[in-house]
mmCIF file with all atom_site columns, C-alpha atoms in Angstrom:
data_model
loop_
_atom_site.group_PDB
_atom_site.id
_atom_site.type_symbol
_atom_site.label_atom_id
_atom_site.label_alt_id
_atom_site.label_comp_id
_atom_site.label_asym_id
_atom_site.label_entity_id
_atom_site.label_seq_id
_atom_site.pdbx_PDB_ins_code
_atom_site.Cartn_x
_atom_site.Cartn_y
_atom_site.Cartn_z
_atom_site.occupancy
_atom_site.B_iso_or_equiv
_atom_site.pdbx_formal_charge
_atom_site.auth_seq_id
_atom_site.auth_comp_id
_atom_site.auth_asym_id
_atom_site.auth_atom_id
_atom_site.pdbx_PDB_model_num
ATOM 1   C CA . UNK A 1 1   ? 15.181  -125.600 20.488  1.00 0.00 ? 22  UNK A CA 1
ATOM 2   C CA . UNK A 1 2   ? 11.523  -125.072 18.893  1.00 0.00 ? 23  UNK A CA 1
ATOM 3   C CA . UNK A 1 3   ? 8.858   -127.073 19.697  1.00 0.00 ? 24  UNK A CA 1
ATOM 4   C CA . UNK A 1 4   ? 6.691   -128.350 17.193  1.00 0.00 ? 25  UNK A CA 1
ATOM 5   C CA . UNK A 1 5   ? 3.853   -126.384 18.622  1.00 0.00 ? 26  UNK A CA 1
ATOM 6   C CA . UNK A 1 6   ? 5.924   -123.106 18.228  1.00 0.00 ? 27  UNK A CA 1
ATOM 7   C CA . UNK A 1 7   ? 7.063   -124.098 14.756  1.00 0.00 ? 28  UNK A CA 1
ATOM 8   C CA . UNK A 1 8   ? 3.500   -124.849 13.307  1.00 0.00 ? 29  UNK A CA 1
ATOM 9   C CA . UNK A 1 9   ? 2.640   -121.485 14.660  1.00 0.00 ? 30  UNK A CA 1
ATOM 10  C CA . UNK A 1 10  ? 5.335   -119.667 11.909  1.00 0.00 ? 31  UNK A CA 1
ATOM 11  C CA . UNK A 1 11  ? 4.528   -118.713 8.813   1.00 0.00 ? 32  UNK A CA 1
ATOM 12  C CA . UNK A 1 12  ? 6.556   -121.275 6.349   1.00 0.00 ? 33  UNK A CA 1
ATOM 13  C CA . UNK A 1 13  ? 8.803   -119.386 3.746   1.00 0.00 ? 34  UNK A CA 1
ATOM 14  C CA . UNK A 1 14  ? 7.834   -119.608 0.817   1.00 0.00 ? 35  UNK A CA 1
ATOM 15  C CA . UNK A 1 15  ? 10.686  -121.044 -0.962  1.00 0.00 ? 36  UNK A CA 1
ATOM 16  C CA . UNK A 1 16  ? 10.394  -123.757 1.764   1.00 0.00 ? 37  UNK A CA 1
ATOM 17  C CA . UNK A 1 17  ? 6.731   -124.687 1.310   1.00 0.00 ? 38  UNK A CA 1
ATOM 18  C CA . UNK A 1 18  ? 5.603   -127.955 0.141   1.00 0.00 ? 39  UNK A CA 1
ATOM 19  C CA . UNK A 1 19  ? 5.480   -128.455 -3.930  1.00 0.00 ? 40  UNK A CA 1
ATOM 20  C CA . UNK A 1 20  ? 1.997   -129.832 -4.117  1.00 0.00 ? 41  UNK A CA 1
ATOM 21  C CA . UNK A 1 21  ? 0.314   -130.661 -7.081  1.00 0.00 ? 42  UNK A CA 1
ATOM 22  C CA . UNK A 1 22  ? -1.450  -129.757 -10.654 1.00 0.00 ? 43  UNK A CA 1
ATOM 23  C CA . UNK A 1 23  ? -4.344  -131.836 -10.144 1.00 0.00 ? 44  UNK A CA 1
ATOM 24  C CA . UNK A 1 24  ? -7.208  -130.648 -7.775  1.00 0.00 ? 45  UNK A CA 1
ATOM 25  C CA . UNK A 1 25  ? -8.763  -132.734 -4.608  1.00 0.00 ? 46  UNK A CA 1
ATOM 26  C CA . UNK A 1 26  ? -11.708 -134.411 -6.336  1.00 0.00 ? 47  UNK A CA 1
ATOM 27  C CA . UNK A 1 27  ? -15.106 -133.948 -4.142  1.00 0.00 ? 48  UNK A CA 1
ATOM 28  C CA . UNK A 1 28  ? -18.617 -134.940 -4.659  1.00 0.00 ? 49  UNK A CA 1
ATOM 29  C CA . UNK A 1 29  ? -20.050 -131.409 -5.786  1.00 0.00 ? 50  UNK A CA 1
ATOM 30  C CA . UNK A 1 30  ? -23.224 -131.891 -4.090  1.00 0.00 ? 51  UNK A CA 1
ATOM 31  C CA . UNK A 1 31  ? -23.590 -130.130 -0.405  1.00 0.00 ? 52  UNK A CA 1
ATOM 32  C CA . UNK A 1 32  ? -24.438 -132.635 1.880   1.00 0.00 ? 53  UNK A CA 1
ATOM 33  C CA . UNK A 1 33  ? -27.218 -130.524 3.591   1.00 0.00 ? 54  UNK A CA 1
ATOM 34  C CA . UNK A 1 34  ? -29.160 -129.061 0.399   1.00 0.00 ? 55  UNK A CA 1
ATOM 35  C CA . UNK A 1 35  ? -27.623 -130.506 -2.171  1.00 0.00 ? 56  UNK A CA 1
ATOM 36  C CA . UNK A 1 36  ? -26.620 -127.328 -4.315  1.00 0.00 ? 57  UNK A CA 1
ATOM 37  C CA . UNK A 1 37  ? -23.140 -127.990 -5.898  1.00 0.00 ? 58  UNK A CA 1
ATOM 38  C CA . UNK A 1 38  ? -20.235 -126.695 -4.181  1.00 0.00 ? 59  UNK A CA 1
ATOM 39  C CA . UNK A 1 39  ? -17.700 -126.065 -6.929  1.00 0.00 ? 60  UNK A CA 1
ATOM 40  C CA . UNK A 1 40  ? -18.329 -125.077 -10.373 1.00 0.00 ? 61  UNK A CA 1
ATOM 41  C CA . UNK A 1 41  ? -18.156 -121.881 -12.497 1.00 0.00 ? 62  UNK A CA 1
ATOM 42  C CA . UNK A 1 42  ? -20.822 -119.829 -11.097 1.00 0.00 ? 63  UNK A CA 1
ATOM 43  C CA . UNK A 1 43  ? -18.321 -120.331 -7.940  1.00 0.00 ? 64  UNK A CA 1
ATOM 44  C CA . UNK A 1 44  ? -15.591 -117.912 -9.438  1.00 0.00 ? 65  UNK A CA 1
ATOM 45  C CA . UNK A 1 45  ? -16.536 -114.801 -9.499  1.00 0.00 ? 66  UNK A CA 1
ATOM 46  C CA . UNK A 1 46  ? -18.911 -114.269 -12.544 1.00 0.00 ? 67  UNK A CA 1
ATOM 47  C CA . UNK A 1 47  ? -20.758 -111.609 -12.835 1.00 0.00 ? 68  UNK A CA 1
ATOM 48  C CA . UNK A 1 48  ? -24.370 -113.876 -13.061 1.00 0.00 ? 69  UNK A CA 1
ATOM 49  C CA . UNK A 1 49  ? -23.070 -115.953 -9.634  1.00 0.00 ? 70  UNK A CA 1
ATOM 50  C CA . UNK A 1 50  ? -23.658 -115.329 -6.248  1.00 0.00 ? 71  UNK A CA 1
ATOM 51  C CA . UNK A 1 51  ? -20.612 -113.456 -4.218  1.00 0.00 ? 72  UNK A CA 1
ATOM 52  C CA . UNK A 1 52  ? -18.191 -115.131 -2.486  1.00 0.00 ? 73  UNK A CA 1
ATOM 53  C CA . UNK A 1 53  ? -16.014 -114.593 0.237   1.00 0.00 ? 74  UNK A CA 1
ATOM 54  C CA . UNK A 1 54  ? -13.588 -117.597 2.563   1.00 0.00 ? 75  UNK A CA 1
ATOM 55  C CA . UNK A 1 55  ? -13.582 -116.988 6.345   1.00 0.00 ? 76  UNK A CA 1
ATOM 56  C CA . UNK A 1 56  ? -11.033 -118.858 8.985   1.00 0.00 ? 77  UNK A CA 1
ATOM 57  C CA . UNK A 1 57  ? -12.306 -118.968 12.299  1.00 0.00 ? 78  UNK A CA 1
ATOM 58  C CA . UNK A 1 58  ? -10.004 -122.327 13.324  1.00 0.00 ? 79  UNK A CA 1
ATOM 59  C CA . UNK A 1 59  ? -11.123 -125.794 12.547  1.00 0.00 ? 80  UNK A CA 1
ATOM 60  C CA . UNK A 1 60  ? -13.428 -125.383 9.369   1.00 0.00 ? 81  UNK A CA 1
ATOM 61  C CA . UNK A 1 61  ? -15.851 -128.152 10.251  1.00 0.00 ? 82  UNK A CA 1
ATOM 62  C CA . UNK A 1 62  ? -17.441 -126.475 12.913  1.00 0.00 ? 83  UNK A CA 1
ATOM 63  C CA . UNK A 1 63  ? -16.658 -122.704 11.104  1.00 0.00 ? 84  UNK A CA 1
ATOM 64  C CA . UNK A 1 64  ? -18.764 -124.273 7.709   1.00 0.00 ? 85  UNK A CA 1
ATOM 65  C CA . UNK A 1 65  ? -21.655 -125.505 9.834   1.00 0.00 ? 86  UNK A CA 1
ATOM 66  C CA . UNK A 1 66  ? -22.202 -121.649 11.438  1.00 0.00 ? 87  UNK A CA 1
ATOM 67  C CA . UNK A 1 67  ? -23.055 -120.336 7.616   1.00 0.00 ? 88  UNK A CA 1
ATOM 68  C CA . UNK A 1 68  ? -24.505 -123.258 5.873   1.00 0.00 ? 89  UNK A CA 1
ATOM 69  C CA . UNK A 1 69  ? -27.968 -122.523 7.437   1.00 0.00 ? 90  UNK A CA 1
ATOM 70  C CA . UNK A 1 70  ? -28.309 -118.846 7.189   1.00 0.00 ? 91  UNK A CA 1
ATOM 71  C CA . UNK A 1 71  ? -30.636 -117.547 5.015   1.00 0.00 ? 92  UNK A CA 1
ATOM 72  C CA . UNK A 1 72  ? -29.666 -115.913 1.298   1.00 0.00 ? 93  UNK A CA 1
ATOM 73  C CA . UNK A 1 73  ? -26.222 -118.376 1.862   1.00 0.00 ? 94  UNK A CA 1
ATOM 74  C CA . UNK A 1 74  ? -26.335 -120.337 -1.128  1.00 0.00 ? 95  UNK A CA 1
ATOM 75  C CA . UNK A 1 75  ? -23.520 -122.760 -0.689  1.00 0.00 ? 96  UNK A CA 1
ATOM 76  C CA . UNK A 1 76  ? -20.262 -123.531 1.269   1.00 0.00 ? 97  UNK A CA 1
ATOM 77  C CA . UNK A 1 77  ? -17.448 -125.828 1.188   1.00 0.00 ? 98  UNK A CA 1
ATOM 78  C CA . UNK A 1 78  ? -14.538 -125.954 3.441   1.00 0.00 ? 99  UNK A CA 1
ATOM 79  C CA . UNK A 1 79  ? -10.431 -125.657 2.196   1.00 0.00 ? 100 UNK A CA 1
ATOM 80  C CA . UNK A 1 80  ? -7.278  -124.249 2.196   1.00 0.00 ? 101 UNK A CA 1
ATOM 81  C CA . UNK A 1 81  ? -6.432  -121.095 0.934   1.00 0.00 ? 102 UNK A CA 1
ATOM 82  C CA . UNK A 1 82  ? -3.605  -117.844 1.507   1.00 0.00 ? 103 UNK A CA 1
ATOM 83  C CA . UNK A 1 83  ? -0.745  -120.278 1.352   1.00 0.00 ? 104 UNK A CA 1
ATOM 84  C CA . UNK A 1 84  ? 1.854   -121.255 -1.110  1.00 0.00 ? 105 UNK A CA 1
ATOM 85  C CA . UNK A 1 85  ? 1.577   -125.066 -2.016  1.00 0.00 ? 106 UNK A CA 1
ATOM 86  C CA . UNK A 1 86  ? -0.897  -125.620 -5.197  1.00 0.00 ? 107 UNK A CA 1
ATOM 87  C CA . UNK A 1 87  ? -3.580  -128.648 -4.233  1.00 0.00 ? 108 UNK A CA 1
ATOM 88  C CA . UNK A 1 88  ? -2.103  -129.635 -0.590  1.00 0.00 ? 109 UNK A CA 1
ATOM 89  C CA . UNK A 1 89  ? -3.489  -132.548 1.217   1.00 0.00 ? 110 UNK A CA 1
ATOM 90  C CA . UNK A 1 90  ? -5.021  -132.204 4.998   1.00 0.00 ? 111 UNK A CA 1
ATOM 91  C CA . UNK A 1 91  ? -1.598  -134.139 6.539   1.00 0.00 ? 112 UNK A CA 1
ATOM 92  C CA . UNK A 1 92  ? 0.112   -131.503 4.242   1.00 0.00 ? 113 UNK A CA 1
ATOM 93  C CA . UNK A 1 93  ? -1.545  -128.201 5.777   1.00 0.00 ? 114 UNK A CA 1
ATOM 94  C CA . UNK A 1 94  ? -1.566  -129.759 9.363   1.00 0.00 ? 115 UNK A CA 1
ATOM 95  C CA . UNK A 1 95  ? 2.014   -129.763 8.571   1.00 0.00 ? 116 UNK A CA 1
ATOM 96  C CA . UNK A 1 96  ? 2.592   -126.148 8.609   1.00 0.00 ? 117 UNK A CA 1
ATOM 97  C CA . UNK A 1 97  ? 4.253   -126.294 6.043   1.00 0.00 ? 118 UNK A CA 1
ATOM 98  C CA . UNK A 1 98  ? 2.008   -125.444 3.149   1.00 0.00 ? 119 UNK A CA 1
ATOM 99  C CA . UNK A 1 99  ? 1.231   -121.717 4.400   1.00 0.00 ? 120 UNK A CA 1
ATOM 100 C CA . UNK A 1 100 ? -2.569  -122.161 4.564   1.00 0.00 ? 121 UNK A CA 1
ATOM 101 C CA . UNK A 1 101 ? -5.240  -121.468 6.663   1.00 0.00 ? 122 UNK A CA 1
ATOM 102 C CA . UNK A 1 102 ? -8.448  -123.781 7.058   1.00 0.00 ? 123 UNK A CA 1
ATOM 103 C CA . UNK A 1 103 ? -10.983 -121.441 5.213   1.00 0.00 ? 124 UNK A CA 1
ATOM 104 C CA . UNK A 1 104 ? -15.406 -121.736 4.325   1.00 0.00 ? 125 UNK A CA 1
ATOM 105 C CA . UNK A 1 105 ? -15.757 -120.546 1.021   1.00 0.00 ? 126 UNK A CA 1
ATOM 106 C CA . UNK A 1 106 ? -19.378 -118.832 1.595   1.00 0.00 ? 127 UNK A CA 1
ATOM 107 C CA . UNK A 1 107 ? -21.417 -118.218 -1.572  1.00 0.00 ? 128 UNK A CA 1
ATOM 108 C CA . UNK A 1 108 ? -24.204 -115.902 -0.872  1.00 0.00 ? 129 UNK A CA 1
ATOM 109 C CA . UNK A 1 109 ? -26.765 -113.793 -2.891  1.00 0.00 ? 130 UNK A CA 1
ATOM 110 C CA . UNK A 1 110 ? -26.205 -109.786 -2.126  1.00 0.00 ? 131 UNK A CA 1
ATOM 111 C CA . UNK A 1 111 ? -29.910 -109.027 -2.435  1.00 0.00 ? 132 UNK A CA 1
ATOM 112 C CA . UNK A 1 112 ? -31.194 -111.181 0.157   1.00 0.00 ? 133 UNK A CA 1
ATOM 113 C CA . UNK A 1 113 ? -27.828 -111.343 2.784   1.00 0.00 ? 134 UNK A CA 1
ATOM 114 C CA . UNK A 1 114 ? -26.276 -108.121 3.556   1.00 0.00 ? 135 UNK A CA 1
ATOM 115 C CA . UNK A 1 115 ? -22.166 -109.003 3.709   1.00 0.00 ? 136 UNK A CA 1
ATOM 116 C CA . UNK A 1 116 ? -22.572 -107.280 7.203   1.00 0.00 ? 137 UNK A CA 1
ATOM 117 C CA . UNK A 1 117 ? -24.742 -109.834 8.387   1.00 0.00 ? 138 UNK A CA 1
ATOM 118 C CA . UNK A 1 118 ? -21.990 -112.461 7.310   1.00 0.00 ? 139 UNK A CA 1
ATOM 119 C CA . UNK A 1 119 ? -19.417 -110.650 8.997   1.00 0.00 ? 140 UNK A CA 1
ATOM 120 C CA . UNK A 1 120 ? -21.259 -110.097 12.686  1.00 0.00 ? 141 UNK A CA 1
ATOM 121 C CA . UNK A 1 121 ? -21.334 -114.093 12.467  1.00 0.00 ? 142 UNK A CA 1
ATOM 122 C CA . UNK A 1 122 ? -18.183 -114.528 11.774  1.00 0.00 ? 143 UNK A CA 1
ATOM 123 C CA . UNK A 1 123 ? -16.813 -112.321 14.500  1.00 0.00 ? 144 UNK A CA 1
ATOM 124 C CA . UNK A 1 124 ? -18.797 -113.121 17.361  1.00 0.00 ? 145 UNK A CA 1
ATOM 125 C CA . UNK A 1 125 ? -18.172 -117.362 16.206  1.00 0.00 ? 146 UNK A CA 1
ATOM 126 C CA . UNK A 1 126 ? -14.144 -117.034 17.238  1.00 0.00 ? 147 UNK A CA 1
ATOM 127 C CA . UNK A 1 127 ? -11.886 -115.342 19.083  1.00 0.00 ? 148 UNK A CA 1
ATOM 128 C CA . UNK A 1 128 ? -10.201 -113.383 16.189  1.00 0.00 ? 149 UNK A CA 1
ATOM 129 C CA . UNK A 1 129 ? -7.291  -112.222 19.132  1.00 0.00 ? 150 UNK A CA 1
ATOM 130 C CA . UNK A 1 130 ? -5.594  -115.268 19.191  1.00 0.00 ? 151 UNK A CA 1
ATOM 131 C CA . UNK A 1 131 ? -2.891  -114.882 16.747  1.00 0.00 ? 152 UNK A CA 1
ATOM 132 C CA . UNK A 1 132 ? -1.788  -118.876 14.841  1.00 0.00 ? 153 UNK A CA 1
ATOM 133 C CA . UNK A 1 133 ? -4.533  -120.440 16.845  1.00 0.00 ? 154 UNK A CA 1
ATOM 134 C CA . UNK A 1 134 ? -7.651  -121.428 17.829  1.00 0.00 ? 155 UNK A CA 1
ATOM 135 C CA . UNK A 1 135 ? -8.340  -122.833 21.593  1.00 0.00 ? 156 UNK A CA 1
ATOM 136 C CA . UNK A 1 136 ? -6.299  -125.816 21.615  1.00 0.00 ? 157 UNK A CA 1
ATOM 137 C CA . UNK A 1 137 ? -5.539  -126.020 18.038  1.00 0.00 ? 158 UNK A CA 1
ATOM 138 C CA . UNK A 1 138 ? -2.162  -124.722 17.533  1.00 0.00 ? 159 UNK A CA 1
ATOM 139 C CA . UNK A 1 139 ? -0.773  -123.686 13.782  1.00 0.00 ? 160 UNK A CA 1
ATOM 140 C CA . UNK A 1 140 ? -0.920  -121.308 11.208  1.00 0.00 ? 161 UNK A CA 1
ATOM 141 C CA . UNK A 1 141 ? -3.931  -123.321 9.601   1.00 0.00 ? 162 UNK A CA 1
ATOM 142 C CA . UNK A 1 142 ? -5.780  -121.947 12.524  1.00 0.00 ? 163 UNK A CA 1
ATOM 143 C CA . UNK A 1 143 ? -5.502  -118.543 12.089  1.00 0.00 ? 164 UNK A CA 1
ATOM 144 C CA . UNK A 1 144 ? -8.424  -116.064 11.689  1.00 0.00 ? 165 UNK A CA 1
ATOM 145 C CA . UNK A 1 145 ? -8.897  -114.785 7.988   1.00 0.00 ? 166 UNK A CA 1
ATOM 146 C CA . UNK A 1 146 ? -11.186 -112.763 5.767   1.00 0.00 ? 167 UNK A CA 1
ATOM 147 C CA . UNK A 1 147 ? -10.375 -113.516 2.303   1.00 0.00 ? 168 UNK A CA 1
ATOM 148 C CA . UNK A 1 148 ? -12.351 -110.726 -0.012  1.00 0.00 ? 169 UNK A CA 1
ATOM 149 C CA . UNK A 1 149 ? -13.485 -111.280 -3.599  1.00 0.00 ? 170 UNK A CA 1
ATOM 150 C CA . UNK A 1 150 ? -14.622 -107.620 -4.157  1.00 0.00 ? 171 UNK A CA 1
ATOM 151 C CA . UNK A 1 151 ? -13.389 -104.232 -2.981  1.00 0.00 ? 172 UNK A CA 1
ATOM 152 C CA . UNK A 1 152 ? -16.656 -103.383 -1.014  1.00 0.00 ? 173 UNK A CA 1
ATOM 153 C CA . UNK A 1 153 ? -16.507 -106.443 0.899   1.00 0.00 ? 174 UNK A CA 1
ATOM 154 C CA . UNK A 1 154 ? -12.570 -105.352 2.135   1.00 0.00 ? 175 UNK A CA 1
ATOM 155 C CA . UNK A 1 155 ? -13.718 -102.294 3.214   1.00 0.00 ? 176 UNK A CA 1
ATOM 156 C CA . UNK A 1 156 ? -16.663 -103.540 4.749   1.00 0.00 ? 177 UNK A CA 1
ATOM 157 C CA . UNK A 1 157 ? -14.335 -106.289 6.359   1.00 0.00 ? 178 UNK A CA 1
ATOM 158 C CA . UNK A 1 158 ? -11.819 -103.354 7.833   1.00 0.00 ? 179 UNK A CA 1
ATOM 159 C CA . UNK A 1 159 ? -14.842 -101.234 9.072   1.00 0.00 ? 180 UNK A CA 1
ATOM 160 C CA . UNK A 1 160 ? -16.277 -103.561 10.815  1.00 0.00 ? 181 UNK A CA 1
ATOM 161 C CA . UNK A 1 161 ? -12.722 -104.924 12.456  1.00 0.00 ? 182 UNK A CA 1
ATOM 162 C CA . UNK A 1 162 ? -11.882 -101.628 13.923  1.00 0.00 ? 183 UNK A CA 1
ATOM 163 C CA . UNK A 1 163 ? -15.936 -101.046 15.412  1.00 0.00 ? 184 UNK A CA 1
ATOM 164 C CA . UNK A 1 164 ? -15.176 -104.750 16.655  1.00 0.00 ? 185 UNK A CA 1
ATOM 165 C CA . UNK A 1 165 ? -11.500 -103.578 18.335  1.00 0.00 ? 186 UNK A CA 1
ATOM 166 C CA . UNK A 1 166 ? -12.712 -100.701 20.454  1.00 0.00 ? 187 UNK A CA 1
ATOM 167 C CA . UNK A 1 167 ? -15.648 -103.131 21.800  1.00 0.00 ? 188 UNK A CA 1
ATOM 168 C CA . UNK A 1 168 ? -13.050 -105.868 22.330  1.00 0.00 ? 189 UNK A CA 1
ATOM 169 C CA . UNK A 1 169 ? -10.783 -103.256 24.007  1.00 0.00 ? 190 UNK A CA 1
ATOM 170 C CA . UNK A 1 170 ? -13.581 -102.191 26.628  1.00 0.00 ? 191 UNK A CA 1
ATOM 171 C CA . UNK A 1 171 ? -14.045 -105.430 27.631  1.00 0.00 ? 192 UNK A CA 1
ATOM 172 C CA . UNK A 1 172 ? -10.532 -106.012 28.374  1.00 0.00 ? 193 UNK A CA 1
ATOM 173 C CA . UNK A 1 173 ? -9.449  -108.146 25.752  1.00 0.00 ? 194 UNK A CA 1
ATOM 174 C CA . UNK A 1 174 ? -6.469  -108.168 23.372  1.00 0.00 ? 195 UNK A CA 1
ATOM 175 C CA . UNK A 1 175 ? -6.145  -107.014 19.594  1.00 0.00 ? 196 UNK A CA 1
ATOM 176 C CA . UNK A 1 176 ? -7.238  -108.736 16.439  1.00 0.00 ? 197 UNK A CA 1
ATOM 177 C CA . UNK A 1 177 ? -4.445  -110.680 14.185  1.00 0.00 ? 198 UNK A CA 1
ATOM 178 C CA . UNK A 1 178 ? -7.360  -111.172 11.728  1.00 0.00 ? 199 UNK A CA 1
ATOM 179 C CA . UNK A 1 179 ? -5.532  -111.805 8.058   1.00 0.00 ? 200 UNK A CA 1
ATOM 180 C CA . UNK A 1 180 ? -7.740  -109.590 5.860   1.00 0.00 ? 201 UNK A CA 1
ATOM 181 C CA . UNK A 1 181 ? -6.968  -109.723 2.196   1.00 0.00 ? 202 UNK A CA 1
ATOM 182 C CA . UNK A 1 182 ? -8.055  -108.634 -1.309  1.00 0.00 ? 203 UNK A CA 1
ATOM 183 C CA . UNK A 1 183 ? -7.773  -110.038 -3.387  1.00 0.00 ? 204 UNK A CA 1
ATOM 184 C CA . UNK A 1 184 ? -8.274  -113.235 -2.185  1.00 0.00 ? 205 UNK A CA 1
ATOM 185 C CA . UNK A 1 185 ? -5.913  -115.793 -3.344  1.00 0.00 ? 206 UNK A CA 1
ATOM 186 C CA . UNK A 1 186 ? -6.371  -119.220 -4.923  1.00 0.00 ? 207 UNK A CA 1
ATOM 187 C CA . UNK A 1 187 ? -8.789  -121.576 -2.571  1.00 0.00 ? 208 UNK A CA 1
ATOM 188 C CA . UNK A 1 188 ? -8.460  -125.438 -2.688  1.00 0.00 ? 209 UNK A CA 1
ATOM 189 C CA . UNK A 1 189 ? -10.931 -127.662 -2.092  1.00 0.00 ? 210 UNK A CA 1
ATOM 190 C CA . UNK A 1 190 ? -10.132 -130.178 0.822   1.00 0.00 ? 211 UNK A CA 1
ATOM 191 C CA . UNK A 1 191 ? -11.050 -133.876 0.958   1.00 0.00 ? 212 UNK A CA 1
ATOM 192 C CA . UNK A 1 192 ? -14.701 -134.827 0.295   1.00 0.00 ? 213 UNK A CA 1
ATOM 193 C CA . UNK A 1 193 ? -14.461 -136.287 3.916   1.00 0.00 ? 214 UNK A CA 1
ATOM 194 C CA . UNK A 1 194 ? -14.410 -132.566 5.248   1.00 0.00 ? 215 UNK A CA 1
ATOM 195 C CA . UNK A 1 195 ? -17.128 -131.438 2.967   1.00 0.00 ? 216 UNK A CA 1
ATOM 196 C CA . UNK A 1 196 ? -20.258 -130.039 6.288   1.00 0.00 ? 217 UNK A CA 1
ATOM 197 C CA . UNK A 1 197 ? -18.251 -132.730 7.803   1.00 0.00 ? 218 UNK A CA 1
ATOM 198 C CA . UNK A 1 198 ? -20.364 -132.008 11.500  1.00 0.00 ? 219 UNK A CA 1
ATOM 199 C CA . UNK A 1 199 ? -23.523 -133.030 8.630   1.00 0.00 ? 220 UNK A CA 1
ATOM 200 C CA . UNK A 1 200 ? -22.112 -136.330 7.841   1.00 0.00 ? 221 UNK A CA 1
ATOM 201 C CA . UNK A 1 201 ? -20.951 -136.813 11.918  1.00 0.00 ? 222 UNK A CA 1
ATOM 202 C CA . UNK A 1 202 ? -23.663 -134.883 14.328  1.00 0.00 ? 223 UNK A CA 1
ATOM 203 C CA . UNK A 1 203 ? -21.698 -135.655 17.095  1.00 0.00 ? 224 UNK A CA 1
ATOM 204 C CA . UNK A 1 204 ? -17.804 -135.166 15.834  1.00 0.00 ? 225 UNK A CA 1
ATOM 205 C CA . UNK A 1 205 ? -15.456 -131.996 17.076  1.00 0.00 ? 226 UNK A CA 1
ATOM 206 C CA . UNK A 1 206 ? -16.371 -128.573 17.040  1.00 0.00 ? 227 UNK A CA 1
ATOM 207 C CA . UNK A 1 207 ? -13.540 -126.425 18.380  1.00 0.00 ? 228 UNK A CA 1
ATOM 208 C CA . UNK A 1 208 ? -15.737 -122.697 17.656  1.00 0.00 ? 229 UNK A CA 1
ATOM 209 C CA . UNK A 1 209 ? -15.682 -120.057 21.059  1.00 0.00 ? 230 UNK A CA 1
ATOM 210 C CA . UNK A 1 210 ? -16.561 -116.763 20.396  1.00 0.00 ? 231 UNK A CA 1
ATOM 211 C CA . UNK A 1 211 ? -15.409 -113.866 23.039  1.00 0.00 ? 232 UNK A CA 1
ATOM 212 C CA . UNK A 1 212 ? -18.608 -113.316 24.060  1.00 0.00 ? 233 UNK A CA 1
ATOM 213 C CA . UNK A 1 213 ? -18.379 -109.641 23.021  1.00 0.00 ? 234 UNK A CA 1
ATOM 214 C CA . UNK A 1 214 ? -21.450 -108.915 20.471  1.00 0.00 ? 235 UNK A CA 1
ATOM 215 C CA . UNK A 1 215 ? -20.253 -107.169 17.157  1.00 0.00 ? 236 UNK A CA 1
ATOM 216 C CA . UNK A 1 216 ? -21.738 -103.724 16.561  1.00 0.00 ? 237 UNK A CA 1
ATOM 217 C CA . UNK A 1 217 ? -21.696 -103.841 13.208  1.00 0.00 ? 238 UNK A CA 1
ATOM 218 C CA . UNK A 1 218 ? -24.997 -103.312 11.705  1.00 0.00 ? 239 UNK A CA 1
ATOM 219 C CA . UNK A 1 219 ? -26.408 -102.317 14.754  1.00 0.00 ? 240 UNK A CA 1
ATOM 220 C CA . UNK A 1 220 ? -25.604 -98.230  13.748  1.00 0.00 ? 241 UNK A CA 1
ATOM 221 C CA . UNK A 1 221 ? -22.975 -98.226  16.822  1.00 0.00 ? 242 UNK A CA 1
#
């Protein structure tokens, strides 16, 4: 028999997945920190916007708070994405049954944030070798993900996977399950509750522990 830890850790098929909805989570589209907007069209990919790229590194409230403050990052916001279930709820992802991960959409401006910059942070915030999990949170939501909006950024985001591996190997430690994908596929906004929720609650969970291995990317190595 399966426990429920072990099922939450396999990928639901598809044709199992929760039905969701048409209608999409409403949220306050003002980020609590700065108050830029957090959805709109300049969000999607035009060419006049900022770039954009969704990163799982576990438990998004303390994975949003690691890129909200970075310099040339214009926004974030914090949802569900590279699953199968239009719209899902929270309860519905923590399910495991909706196919998701917990992603940070990251908008950032290209002239003033090199992608590689984004990346180093986002390697050395997790441990990207722990497969449908993060620490003690257990499921597929947890898993680590690059989600790419253009072609460099893929190839950027493979490059600087395998320079990560061989460091990661020379320490000793395992290999990456990292989901890279491009295109990146539809992201839904979660509850306004979630929105920089470690913002709104200074003192509430964090569940982020890097490897302690430094990323070389960047750093010509």
């Amino acid at each position: 028999m399966v426990g429920i830890g072990a099922y939450k850790q396999r990928m639901v098929d598809p044709s199992q997945a929760l039905p969701g909805r048409a209608t999409p989570m409403p949220v306050r589209n003002a980020h609590h920190v700065h108050g830029r907007p957090i959805a709109g069209p300049h969000l999607t990919g035009t060419p006049d916007g900022p770039l954009t790229v969704q990163f799982g590194m576990g438990c998004f409230w303390g994975a949003e708070r690691k890129f909200w403050s970075i310099p040339g990052v214009e926004t974030t916001a914090v949802g569900y994405a590279g699953g199968y279930t239009p719209n899902p709820t929270y309860r519905e992802v923590c399910s495991g049954e909706t196919g998701h991960a917990e992603v940070v959409l990251v908008a950032y401006d290209p002239a003033q944030l090199a992608f590689d910059a984004l990346l180093k942070t986002f390697w050395e915030s997790h441990d990207p070798t722990q497969g449908m999990r993060q620490g003690n949170d257990a499921g597929t939501q947890y898993r680590s993900a690059i989600h790419c909006t253009t072609q460099a950024q893929f190839d950027a985001a493979i490059a600087s996977r395998d320079a990560y591996q061989r460091k990661l190997a020379e320490a000793g430690l395992g290999t990456i399950t990292t989901e890279i994908r491009f295109p990146a596929l539809a992201f839904y906004y979660a509850e306004d509750e979630h929105q920089q929720y470690l913002s709104k609650n200074p003192m509430g969970y964090c569940g982020l522990g890097g490897t302690g291995v430094s990323c070389p990317i960047g750093l010509g190595a």
